[in-house]
Tab-separated table of C-alpha atoms in Angstrom:
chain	number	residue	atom	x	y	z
A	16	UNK	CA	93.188	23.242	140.977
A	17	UNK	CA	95.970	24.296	138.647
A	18	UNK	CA	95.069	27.011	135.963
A	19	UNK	CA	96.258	25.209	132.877
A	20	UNK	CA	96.055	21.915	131.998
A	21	UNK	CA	99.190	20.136	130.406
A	22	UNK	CA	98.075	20.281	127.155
A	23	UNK	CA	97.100	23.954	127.388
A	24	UNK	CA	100.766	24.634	128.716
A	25	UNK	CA	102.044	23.005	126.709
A	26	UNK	CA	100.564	25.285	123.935
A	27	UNK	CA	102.682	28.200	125.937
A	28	UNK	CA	105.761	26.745	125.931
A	29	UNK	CA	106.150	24.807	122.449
A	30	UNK	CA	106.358	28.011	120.283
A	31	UNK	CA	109.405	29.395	122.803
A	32	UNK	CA	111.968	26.851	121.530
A	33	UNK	CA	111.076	23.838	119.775
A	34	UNK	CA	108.412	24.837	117.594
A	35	UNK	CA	109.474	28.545	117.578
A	36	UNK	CA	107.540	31.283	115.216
A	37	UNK	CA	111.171	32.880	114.001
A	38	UNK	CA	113.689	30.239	113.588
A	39	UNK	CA	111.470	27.401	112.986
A	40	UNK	CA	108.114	27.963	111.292
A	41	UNK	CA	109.951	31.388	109.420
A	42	UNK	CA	107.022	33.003	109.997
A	43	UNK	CA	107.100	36.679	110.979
A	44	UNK	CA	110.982	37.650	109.702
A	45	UNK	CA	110.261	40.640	108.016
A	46	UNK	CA	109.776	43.126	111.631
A	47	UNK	CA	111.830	40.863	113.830
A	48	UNK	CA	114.604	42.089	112.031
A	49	UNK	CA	113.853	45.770	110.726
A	50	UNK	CA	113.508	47.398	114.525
A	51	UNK	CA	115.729	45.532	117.137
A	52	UNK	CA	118.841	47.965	116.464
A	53	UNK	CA	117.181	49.087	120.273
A	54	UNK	CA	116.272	46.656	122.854
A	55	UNK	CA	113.085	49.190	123.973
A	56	UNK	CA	111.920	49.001	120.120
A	57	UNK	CA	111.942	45.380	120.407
A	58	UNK	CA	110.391	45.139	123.692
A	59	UNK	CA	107.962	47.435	122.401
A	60	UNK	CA	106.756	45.338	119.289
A	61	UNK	CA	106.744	42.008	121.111
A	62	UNK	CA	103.855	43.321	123.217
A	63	UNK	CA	102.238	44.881	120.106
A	64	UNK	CA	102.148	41.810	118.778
A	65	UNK	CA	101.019	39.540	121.582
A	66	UNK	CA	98.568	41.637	121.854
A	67	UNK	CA	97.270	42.050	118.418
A	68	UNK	CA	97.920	38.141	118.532
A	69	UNK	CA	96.121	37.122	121.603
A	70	UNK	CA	92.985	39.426	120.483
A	71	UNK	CA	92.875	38.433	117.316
A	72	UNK	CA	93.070	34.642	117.776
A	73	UNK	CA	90.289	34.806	120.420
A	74	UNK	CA	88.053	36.887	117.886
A	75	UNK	CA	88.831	34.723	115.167
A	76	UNK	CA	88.294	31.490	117.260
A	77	UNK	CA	84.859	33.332	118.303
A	78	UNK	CA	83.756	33.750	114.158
A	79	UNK	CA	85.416	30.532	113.118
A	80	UNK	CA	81.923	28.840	112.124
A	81	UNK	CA	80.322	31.831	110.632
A	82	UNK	CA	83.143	32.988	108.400
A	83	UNK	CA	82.950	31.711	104.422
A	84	UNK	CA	85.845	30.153	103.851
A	85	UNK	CA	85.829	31.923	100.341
A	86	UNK	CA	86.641	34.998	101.685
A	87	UNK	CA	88.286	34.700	105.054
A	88	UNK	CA	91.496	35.780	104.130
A	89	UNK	CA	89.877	39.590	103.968
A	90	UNK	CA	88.139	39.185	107.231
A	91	UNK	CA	91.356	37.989	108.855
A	92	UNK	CA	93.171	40.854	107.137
A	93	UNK	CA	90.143	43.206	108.739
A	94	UNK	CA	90.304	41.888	112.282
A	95	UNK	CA	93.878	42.390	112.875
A	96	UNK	CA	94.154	45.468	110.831
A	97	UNK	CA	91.466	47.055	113.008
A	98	UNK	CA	93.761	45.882	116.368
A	99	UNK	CA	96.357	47.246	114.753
A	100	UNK	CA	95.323	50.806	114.400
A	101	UNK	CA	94.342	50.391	117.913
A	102	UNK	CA	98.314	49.385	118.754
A	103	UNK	CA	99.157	52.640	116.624
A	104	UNK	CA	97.052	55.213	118.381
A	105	UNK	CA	97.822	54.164	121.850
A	106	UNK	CA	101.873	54.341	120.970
A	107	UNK	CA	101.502	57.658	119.085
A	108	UNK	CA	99.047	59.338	122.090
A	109	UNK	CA	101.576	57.772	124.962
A	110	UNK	CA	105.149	56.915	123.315
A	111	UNK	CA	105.433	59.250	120.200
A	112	UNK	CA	109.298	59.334	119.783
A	113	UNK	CA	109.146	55.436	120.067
A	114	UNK	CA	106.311	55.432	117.723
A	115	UNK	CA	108.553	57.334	115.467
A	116	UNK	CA	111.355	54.393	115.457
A	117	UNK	CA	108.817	51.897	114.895
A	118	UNK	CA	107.777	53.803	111.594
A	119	UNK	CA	106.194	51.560	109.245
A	120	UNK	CA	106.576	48.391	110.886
A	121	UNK	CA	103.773	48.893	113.503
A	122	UNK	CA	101.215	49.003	110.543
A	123	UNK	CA	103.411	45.864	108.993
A	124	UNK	CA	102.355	43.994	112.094
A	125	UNK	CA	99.131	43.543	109.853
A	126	UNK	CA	101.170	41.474	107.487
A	127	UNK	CA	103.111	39.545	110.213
A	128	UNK	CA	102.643	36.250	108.634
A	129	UNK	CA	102.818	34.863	112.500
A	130	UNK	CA	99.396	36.471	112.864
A	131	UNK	CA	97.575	34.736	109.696
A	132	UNK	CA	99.794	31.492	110.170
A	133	UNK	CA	98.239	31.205	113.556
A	134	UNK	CA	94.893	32.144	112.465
A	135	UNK	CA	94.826	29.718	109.459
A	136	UNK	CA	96.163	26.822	111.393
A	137	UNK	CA	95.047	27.242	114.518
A	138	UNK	CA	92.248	29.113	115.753
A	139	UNK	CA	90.379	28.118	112.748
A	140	UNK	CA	89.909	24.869	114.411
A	141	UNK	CA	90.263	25.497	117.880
A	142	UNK	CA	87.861	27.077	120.673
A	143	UNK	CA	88.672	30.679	122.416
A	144	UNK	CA	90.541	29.582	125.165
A	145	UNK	CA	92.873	27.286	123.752
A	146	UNK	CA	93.403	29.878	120.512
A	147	UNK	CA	94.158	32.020	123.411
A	148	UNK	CA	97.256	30.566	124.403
A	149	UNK	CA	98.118	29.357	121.286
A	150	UNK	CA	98.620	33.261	120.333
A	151	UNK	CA	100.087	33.925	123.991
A	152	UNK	CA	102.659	31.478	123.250
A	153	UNK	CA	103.317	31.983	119.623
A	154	UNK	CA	103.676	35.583	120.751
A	155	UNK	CA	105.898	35.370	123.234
A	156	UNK	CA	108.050	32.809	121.096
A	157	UNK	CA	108.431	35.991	118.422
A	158	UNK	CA	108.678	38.297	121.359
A	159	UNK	CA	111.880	35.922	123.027
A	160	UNK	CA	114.354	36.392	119.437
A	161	UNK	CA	113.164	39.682	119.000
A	162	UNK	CA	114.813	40.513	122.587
A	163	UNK	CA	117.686	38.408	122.290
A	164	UNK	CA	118.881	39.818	118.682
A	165	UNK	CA	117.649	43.365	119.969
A	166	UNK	CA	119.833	42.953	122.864
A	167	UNK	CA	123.167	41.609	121.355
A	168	UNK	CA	122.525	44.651	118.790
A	169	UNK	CA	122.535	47.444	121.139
A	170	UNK	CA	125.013	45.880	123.663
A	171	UNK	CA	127.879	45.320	121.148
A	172	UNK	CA	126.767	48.201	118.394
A	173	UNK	CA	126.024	51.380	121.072
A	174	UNK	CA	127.393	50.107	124.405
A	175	UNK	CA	124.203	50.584	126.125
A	176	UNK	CA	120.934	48.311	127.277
A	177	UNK	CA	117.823	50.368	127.143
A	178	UNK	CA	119.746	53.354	126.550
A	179	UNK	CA	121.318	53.217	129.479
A	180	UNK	CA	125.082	52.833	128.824
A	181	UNK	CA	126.534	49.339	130.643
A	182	UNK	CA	130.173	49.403	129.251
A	183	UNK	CA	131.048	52.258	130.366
A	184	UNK	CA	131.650	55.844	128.414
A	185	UNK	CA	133.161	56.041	124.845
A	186	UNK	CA	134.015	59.330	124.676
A	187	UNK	CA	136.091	59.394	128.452
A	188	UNK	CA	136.907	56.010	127.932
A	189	UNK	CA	135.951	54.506	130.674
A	190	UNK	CA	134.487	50.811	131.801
A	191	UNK	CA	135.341	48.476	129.276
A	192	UNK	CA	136.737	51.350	126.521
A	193	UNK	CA	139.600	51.630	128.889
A	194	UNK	CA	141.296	48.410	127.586
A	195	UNK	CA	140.764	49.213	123.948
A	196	UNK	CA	137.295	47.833	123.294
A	197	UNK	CA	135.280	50.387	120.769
A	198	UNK	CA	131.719	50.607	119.687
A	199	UNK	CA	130.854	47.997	116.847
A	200	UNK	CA	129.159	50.194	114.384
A	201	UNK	CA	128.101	47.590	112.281
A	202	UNK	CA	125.976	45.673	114.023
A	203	UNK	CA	123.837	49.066	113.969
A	204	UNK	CA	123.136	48.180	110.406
A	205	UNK	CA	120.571	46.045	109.265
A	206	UNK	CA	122.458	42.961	107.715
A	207	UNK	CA	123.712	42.138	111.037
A	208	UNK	CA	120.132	41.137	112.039
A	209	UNK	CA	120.137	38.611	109.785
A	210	UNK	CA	123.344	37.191	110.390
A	211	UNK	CA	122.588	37.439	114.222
A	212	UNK	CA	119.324	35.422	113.547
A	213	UNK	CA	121.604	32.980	111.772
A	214	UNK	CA	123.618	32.570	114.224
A	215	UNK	CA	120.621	32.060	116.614
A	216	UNK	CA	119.236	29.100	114.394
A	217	UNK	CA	122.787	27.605	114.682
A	218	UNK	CA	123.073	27.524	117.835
A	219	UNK	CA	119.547	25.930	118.439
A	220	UNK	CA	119.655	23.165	115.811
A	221	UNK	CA	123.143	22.392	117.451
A	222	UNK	CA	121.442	21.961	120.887
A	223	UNK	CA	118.544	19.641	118.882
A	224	UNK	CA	119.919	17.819	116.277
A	225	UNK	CA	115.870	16.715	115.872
A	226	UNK	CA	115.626	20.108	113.830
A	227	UNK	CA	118.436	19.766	111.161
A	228	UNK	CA	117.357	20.071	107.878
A	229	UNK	CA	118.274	18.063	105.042
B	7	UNK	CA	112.729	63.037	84.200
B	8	UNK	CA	115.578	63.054	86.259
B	9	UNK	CA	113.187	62.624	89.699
B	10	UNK	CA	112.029	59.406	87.685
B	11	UNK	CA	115.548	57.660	87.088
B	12	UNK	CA	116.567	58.494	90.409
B	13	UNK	CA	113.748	56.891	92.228
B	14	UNK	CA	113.716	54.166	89.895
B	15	UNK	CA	117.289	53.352	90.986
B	16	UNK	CA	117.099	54.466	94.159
B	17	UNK	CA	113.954	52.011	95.076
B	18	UNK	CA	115.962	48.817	93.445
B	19	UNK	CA	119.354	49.289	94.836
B	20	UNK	CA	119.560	51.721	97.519
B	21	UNK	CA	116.404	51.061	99.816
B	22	UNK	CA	116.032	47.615	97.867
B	23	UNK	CA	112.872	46.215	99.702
B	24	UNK	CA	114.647	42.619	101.233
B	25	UNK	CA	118.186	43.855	101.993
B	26	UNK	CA	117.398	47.209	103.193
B	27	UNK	CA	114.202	47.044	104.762
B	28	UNK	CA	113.693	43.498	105.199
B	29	UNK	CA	109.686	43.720	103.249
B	30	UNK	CA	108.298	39.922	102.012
B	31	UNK	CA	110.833	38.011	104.172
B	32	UNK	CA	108.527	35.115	104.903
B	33	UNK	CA	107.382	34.117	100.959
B	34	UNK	CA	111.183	35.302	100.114
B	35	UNK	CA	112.488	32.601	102.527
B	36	UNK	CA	110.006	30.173	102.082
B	37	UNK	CA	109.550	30.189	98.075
B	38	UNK	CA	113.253	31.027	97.042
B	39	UNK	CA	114.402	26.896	97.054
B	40	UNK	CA	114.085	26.697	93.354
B	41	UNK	CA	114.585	29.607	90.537
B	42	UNK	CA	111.590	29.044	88.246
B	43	UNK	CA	108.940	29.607	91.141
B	44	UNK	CA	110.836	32.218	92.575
B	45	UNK	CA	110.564	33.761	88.995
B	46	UNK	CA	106.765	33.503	89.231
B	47	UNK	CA	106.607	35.303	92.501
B	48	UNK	CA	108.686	37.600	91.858
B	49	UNK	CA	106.715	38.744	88.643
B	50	UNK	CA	103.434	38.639	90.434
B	51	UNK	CA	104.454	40.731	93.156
B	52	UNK	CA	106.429	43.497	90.681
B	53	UNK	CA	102.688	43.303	89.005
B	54	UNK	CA	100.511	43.648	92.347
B	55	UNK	CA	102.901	46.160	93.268
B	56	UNK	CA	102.394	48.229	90.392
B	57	UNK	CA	98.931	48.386	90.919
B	58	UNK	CA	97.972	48.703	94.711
B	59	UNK	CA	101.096	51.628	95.299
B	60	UNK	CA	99.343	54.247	92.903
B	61	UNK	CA	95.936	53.467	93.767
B	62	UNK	CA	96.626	53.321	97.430
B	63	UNK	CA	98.184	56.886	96.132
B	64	UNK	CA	94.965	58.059	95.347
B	65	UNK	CA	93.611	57.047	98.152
B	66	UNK	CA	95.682	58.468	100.148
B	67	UNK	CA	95.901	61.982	98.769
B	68	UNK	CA	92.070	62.470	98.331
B	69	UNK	CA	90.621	60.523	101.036
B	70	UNK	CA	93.006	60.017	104.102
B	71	UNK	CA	95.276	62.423	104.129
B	72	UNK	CA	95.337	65.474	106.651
B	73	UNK	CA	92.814	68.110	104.515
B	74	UNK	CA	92.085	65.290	101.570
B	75	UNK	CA	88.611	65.875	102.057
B	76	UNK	CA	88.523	69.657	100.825
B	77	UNK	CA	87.904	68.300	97.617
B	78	UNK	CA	84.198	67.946	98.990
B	79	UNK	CA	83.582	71.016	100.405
B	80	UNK	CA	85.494	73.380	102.743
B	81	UNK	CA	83.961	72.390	105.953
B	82	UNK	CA	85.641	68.633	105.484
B	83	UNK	CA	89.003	70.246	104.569
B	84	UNK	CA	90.104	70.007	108.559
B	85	UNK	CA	89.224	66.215	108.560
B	86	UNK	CA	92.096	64.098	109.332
B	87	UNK	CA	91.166	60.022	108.641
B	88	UNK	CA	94.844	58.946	108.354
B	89	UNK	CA	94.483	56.723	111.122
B	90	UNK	CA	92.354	54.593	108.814
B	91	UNK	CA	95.318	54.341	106.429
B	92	UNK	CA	95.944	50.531	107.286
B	93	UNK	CA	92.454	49.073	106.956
B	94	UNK	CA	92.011	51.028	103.757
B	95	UNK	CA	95.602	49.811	102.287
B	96	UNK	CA	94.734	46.047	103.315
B	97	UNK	CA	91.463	46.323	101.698
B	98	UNK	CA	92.680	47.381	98.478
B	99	UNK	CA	95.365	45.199	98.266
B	100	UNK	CA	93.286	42.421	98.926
B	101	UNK	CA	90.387	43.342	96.851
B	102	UNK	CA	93.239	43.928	93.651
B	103	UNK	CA	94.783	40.473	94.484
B	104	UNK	CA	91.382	38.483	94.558
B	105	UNK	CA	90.563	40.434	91.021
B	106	UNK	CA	94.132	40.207	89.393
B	107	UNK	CA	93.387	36.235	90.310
B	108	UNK	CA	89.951	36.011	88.843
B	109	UNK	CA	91.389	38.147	85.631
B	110	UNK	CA	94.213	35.782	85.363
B	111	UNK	CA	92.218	32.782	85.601
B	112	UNK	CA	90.085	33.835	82.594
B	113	UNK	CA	92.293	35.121	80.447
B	114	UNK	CA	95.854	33.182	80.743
B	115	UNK	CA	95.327	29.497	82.546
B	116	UNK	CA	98.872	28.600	81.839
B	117	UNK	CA	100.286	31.331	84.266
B	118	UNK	CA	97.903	31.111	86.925
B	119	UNK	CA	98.474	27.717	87.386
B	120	UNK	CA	101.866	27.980	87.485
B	121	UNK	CA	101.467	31.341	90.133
B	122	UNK	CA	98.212	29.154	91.545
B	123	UNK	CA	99.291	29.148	95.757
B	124	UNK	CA	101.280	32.521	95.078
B	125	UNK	CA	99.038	34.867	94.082
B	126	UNK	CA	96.881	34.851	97.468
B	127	UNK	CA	99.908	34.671	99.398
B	128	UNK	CA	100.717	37.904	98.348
B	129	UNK	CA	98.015	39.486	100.098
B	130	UNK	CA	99.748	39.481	102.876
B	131	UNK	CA	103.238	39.531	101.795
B	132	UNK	CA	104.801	42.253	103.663
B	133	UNK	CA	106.304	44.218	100.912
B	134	UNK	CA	102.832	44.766	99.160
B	135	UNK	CA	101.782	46.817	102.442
B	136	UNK	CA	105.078	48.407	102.820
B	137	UNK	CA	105.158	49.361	99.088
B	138	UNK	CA	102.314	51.161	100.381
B	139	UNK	CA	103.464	52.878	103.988
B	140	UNK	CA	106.621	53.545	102.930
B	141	UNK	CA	104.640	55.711	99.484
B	142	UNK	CA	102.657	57.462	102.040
B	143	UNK	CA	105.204	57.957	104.512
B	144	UNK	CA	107.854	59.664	101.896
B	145	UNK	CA	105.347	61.578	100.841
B	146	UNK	CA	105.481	60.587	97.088
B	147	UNK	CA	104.507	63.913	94.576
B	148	UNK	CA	102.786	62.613	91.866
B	149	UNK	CA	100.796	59.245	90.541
B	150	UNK	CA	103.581	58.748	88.171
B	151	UNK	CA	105.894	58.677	90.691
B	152	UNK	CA	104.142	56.490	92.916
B	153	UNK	CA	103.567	53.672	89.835
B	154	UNK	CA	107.433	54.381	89.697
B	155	UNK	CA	107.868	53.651	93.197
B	156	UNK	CA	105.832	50.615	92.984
B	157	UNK	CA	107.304	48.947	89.834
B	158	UNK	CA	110.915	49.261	90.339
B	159	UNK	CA	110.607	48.251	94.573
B	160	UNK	CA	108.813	45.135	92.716
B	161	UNK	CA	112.070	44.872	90.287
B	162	UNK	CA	113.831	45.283	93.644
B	163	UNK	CA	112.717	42.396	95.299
B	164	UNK	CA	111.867	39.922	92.373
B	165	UNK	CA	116.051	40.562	91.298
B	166	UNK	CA	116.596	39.712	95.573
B	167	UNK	CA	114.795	36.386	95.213
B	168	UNK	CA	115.939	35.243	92.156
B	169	UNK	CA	119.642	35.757	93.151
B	170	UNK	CA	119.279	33.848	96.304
B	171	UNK	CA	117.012	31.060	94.663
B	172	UNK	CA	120.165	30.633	92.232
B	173	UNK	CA	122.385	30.911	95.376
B	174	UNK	CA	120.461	28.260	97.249
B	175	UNK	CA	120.173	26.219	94.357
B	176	UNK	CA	124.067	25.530	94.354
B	177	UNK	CA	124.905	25.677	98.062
B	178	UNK	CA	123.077	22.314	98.022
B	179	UNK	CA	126.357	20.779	96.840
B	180	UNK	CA	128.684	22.741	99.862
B	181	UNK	CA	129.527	21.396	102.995
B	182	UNK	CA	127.553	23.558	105.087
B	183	UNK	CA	127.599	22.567	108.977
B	184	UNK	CA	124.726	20.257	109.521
B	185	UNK	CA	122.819	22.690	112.376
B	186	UNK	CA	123.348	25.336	109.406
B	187	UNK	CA	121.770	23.661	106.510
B	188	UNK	CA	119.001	24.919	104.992
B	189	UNK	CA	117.364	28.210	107.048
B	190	UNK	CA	120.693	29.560	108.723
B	191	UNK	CA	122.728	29.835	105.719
B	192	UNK	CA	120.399	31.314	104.474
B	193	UNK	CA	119.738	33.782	106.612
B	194	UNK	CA	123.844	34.411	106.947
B	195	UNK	CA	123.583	34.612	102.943
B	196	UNK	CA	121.176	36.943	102.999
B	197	UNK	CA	123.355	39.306	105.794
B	198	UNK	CA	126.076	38.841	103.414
B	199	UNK	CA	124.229	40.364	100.321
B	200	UNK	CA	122.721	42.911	102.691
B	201	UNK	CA	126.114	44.334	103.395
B	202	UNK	CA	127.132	44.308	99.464
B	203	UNK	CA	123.953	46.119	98.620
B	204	UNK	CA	124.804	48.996	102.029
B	205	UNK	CA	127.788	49.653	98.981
B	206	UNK	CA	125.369	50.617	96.583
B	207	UNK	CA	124.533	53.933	99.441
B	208	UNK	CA	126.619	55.994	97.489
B	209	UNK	CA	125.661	55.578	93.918
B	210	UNK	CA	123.423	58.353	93.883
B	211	UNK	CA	125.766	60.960	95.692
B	212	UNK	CA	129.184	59.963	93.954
B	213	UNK	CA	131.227	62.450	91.970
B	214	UNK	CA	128.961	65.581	93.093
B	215	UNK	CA	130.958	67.141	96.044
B	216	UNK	CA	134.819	67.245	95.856
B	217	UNK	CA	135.017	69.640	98.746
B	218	UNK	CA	134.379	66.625	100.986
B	219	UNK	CA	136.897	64.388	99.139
B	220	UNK	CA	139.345	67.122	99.833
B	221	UNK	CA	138.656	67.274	103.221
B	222	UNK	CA	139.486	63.888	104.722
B	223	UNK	CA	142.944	63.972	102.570
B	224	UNK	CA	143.724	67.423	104.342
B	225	UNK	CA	143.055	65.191	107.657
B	226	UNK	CA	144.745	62.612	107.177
B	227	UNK	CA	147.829	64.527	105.997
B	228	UNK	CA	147.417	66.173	109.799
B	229	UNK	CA	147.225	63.199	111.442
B	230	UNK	CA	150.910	62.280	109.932
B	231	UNK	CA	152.202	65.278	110.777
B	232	UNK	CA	151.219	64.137	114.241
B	233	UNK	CA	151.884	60.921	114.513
B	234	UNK	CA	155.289	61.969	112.990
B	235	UNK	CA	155.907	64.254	115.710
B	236	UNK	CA	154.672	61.710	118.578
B	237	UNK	CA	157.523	59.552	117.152
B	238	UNK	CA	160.007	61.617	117.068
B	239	UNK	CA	159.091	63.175	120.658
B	240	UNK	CA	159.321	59.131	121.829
B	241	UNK	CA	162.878	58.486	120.548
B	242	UNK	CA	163.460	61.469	121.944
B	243	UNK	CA	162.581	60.282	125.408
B	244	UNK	CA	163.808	56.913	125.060
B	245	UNK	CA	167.284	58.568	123.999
């Protein structure tokens, strides 16, 4: 018997490329850009949020007939904000430093719009199980740009992957430094996430010319 | 006074909610295609902003904070309930959004139908609730400061999506490479503004310290002598 049907995989594997949170819904910019200076960071928040995701859909998908649609917007809002603070204690008890980087943006994982997007259109509508994926899959869609822009940041702005340097050392100049190659401070800053992200969309509406816009 | 002007400032240029901290991405990029209802959003959210920072304020300094509580009586004064900072934040803001609709509605018709879809989107606008973290987490002195803080990081963003609404407006006549149209130049736009408002870093600083100005001079003067010598050692050796 195989686990998932193809419709329910297919629910997993839409939201990595064609029908991707970041570069095509533009749902959830704000945090995919502010912490992936680090590749850790951004590892880090991707599971935050496919957890908070995953949870929340399923509890949402659970309520979906009880909740007045008047006010569902604030129970929404209550549901992930509670997983949220959940996400918060366990970094600050187990990764505080990392906990410190993240800053605000683990409590802005309340106002992902990825989260309420997927709530509103999907689990809404849908039973448990099938909101589940839905959130694995949207998560792991935000979680895939998230790694790629956090890796191209640290690789080309601090030489290193995980803090652990791969080009070799600046300061003796060895590896890669040894031909001339320095440190590109900028992409350290945060404009360069954007542009990255740019870049990213290029490259995929190249690939699928079904995604140009007008 | 001066505190005042140089958070008011500092909030719209320096740390300037899209380009610095990337707060309200999502309605910036998804409501910034024309000018006029990028106007209305930004005005509602400069309004919303203005509200929920200082009362989130007071909520924060006698209710969540680390010792908030001594207000009631010493035995609270060791509770800590900042953990609950988030679910209190959210609840305000979208308690004041649902109001600030239902007192719009009454009493002005015209403008909340033309703010109508915006004004619950900005519930959960990111820059609302980071208007908020980012009060508690600098540690803002007073309530004046925070409706300050909250006012001009509204001016902030509403002046970052009206200038790429009028950007966007007249790149529709460029020739913008067809897999870039639409989202990805607008993203690379927005890098490119992002990197013009990095400039603005200094504008509280400038003019104070001449000692440093001196300094690099003094370097660089060294590093000629150097270099000088280097040369004149290489002729040397190719002579």
């Amino acid at each position: 018997m195989r686990l998932l049907s193809k419709k329910d995989s297919k629910l997993i594997t839409d939201p990595l490329a064609d029908n991707n949170p970041i570069t095509i819904q533009v749902l959830g910019i704000c945090s995919a850009l502010a912490i992936t200076a680090e590749l850790k960071a951004s590892l880090v928040m991707g599971v935050a949020v496919l957890f908070v995701l995953g949870i929340g859909n399923v509890v949402i998908s659970l309520m979906r007939n009880i909740i007045p649609s008047k006010i569902r917007i604030i129970v929404q809002l209550i549901v992930v904000a509670a997983l949220v603070i959940i996400v918060d204690q366990v970094l600050k008890a187990f990764a505080y430093e990392l906990s410190k980087t993240l800053s605000v943006f683990v409590g802005l994982i309340i106002t992902n719009c990825i989260i309420m997007g997927r709530f509103e259109a999907f689990a809404l509508g849908n039973g448990p199980w099938k909101s589940f994926l839905d959130g694995i899959g949207n998560a792991l869609g935000y979680a895939v740009i998230l790694v790629i822009v956090g890796f191209f940041r640290e690789l080309l702005g601090s030489g290193t992957l995980f803090g652990v340097p791969v080009l070799g050392d600046p300061i003796e100049k060895s590896g890669v430094y040894s031909i001339g190659y320095e440190n590109n401070g900028f992409m350290l800053m945060p404009p360069m996430a954007l542009i990255i992200v740019g870049l990213i969309i290029w490259v995929q509406r190249s690939r699928n010319k079904a995604l140009i816009e007008d | 006074m001066i505190e005042h002007i140089e958070l008011f400032f500092k909030s719209i240029f320096i740390d300037n909610m899209v380009f610095a901290v990337f707060l309200g991405m999502c309605s910036y990029l998804a409501v910034s295609k024309k000018v006029a209802t990028a106007v209305g959003l930004g005005a509602a959210v400069i309004f919303v902003l203005a509200i929920t920072v200082p009362l989130n304020w007071l909520l924060d300094q006698y209710l969540l904070q680390p010792g908030a509580l001594s207000w009631l009586g010493a035995e609270y004064a060791d509770y800590d309930l900042s953990f609950l900072s988030f679910i209190m934040f959210i609840a305000t803001i979208a308690t004041m959004v649902q109001l600030v609709e239902i007192v719009v509605e009454k009493f002005s018709p015209a403008l909340y139908n033309s703010l109508g879809i915006f004004l619950p989107l900005i519930a959960v606008n990111c820059a609302i609730l980071g208007g908020s973290l980012f009060m508690q987490s600098r540690e803002i002195e007073s309530l004046g400061l925070a409706f300050n803080y909250g006012v001009s990081s509204g001016i902030g963003w509403f002046l970052a999506i009206l200038a790429i609404a009028a950007i966007r407006e007249k790149i529709r006549y460029s020739n913008v490479p067809a897999p870039l149209r639409g989202l990805g130049i607008t993203f690379i736009i927005t890098g490119l503004m992002g990197i013009g408002f990095l400039s603005f870093g200094g504008m509280l600083t400038g003019g104070e310290d001449g000692a440093v100005t001196t300094e690099p001079t003094a370097k660089v003067e060294q590093a000629k002598t150097e270099k000088a010598k280097e040369l004149a050692d290489n002729t040397k050796t190719v002579e």
